[in-house]
mmCIF file of C-alpha atoms in Angstrom:
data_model
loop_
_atom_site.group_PDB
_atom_site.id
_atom_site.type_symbol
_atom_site.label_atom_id
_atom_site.label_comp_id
_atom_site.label_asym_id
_atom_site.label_seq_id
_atom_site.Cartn_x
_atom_site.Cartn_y
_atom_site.Cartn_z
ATOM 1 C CA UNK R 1 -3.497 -7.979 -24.400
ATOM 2 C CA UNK R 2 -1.731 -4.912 -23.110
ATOM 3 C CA UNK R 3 -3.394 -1.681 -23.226
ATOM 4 C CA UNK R 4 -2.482 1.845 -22.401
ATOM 5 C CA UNK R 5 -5.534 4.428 -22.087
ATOM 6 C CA UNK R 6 -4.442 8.302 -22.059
ATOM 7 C CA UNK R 7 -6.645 10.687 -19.938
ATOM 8 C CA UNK R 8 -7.112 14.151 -19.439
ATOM 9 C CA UNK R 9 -6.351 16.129 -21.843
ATOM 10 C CA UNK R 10 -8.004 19.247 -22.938
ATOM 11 C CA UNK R 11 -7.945 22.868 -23.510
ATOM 12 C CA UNK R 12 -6.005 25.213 -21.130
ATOM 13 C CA UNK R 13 -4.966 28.766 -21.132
ATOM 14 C CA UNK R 14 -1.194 29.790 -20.602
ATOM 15 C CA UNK R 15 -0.423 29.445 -17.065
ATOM 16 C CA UNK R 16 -2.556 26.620 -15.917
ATOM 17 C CA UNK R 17 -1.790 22.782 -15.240
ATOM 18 C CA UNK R 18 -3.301 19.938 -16.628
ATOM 19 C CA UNK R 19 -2.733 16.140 -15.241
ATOM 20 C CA UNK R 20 -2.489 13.022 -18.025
ATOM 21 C CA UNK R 21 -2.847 9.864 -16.685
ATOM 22 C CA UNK R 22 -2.146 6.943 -18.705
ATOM 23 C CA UNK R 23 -4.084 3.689 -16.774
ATOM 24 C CA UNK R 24 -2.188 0.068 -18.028
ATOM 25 C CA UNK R 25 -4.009 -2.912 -18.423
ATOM 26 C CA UNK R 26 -2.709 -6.863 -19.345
ATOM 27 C CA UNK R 27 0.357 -6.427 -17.545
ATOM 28 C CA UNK R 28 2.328 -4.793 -14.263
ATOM 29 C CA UNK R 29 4.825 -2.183 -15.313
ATOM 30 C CA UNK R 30 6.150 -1.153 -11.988
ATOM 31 C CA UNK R 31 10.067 -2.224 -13.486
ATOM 32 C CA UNK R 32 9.396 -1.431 -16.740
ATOM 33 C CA UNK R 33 10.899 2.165 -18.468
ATOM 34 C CA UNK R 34 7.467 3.970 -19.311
ATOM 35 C CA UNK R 35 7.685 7.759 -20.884
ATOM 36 C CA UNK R 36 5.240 10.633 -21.953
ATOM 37 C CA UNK R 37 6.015 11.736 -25.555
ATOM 38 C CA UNK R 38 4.480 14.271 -27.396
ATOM 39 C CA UNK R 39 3.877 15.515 -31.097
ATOM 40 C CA UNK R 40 2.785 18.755 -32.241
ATOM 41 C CA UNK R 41 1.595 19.275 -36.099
ATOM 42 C CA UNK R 42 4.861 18.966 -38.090
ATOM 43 C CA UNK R 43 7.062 18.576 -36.026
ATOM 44 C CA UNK R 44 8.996 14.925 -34.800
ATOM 45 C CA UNK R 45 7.433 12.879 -31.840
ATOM 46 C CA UNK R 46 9.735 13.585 -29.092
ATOM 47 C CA UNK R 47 10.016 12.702 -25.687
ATOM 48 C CA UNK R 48 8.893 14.684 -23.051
ATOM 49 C CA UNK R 49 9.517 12.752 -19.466
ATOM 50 C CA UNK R 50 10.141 8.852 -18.786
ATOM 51 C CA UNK R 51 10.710 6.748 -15.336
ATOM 52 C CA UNK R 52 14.050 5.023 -16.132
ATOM 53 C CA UNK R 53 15.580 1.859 -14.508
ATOM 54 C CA UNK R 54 12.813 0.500 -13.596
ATOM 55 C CA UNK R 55 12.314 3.883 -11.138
ATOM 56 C CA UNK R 56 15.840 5.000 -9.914
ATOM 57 C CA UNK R 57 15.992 7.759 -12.246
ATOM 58 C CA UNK R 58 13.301 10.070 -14.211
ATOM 59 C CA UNK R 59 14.042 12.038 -17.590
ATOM 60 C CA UNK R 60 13.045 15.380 -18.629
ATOM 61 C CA UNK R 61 13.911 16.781 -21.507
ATOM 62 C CA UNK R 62 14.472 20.454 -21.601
ATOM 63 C CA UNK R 63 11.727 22.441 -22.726
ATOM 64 C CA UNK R 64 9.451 21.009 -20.025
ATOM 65 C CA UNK R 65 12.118 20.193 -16.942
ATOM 66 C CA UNK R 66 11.277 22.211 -13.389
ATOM 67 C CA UNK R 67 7.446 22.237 -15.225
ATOM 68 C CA UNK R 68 6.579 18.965 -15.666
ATOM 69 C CA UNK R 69 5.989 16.020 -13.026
ATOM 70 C CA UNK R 70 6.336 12.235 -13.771
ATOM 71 C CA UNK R 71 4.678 9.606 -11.340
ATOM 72 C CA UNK R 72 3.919 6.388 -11.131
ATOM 73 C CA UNK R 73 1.296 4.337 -8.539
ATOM 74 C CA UNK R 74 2.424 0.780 -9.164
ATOM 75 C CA UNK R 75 -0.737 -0.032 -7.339
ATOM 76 C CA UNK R 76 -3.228 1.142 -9.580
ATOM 77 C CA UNK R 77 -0.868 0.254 -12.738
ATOM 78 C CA UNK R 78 -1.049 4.018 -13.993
ATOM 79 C CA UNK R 79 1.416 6.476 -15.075
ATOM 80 C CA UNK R 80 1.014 10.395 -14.514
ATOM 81 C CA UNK R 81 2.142 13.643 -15.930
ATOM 82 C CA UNK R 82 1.637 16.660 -14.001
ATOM 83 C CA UNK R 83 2.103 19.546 -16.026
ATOM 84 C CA UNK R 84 2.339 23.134 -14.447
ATOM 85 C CA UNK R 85 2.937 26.370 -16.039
ATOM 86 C CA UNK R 86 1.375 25.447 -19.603
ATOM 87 C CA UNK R 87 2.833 27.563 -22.915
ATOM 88 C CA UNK R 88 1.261 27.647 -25.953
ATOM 89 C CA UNK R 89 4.323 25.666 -27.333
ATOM 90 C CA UNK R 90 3.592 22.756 -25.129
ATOM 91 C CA UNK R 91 0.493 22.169 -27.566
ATOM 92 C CA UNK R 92 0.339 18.749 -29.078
ATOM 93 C CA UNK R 93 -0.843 15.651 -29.030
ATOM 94 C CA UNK R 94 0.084 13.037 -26.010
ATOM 95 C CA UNK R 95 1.104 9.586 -25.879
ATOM 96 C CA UNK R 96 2.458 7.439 -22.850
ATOM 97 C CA UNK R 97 4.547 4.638 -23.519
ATOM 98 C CA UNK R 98 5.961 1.317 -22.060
ATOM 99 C CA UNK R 99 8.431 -1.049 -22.730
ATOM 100 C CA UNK R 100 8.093 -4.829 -20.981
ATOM 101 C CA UNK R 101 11.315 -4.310 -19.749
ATOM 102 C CA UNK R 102 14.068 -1.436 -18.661
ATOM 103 C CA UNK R 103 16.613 -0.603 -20.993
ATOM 104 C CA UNK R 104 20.292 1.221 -20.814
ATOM 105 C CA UNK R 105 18.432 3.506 -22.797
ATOM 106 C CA UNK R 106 15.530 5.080 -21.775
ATOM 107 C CA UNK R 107 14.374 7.075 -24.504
ATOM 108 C CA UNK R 108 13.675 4.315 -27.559
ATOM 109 C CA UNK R 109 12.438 0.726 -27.799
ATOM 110 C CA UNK R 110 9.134 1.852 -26.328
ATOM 111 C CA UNK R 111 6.806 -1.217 -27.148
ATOM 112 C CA UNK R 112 3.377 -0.266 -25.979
ATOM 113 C CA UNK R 113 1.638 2.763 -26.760
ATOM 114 C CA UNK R 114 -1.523 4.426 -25.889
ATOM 115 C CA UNK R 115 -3.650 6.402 -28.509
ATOM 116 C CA UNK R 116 -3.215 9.604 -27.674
ATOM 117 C CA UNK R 117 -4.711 13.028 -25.745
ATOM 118 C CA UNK R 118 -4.558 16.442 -26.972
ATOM 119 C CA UNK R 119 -3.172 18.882 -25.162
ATOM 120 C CA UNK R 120 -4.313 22.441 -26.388
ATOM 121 C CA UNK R 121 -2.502 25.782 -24.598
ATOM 122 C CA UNK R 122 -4.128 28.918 -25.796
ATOM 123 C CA UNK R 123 -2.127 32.377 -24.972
#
């Protein structure tokens, strides 16, 4: 049974960093698309950063590109997301994601999903 599990989350001011991890468990992702989306209270789940073809190319969008780190250690079976320079809009609730596969498009199809971590930016 495949399982994501989201990590650190929390509360942050404006400014500071925070690092998600997302640790996968029934099966080896290391070719596999996997992304971070994110959705804040009324608004659409979008997504935020992904590792694309199975590695040779990385996504993020634009509120959250030159800010925002994605990594993966195929060793350990866990994806990252390094996030620097926090703003109250990046507030919102976490999710990584993983598909069994790579796709010609990166950002859908996601099959696995973890449960969440809130991610709270105060000003």
């Amino acid at each position: 049974q495949v399982q994501l599990v989201e990590s650190g989350g929390g509360l942050v001011q404006a400014g500071g960093s925070l690092r998600l991890s997302c640790a996968a468990s029934g099966r080896t992702f290391s070719g596999s698309d996997m992304g971070w989306f994110r959705q804040a209270p009324g608004k659409e789940r979008e997504l935020v950063a992904a590792i694309c073809w199975g590695g040779r190319s990385l996504y993020y969008s634009d509120s959250v590109k030159g800010r925002f780190t994605i990594s993966r250690d195929n060793v350990k079976n866990t994806l990252y997301l390094q996030m620097n320079s926090l703003k109250p809009e990046d507030t919102a609730v976490y999710y990584c994601a993983a598909k069994p596969y790579s796709t010609t498009n990166c950002a859908s199809a996601y099959n696995y999903w973890g449960q969440g971590t809130q991610v709270t930016v105060s000003s």
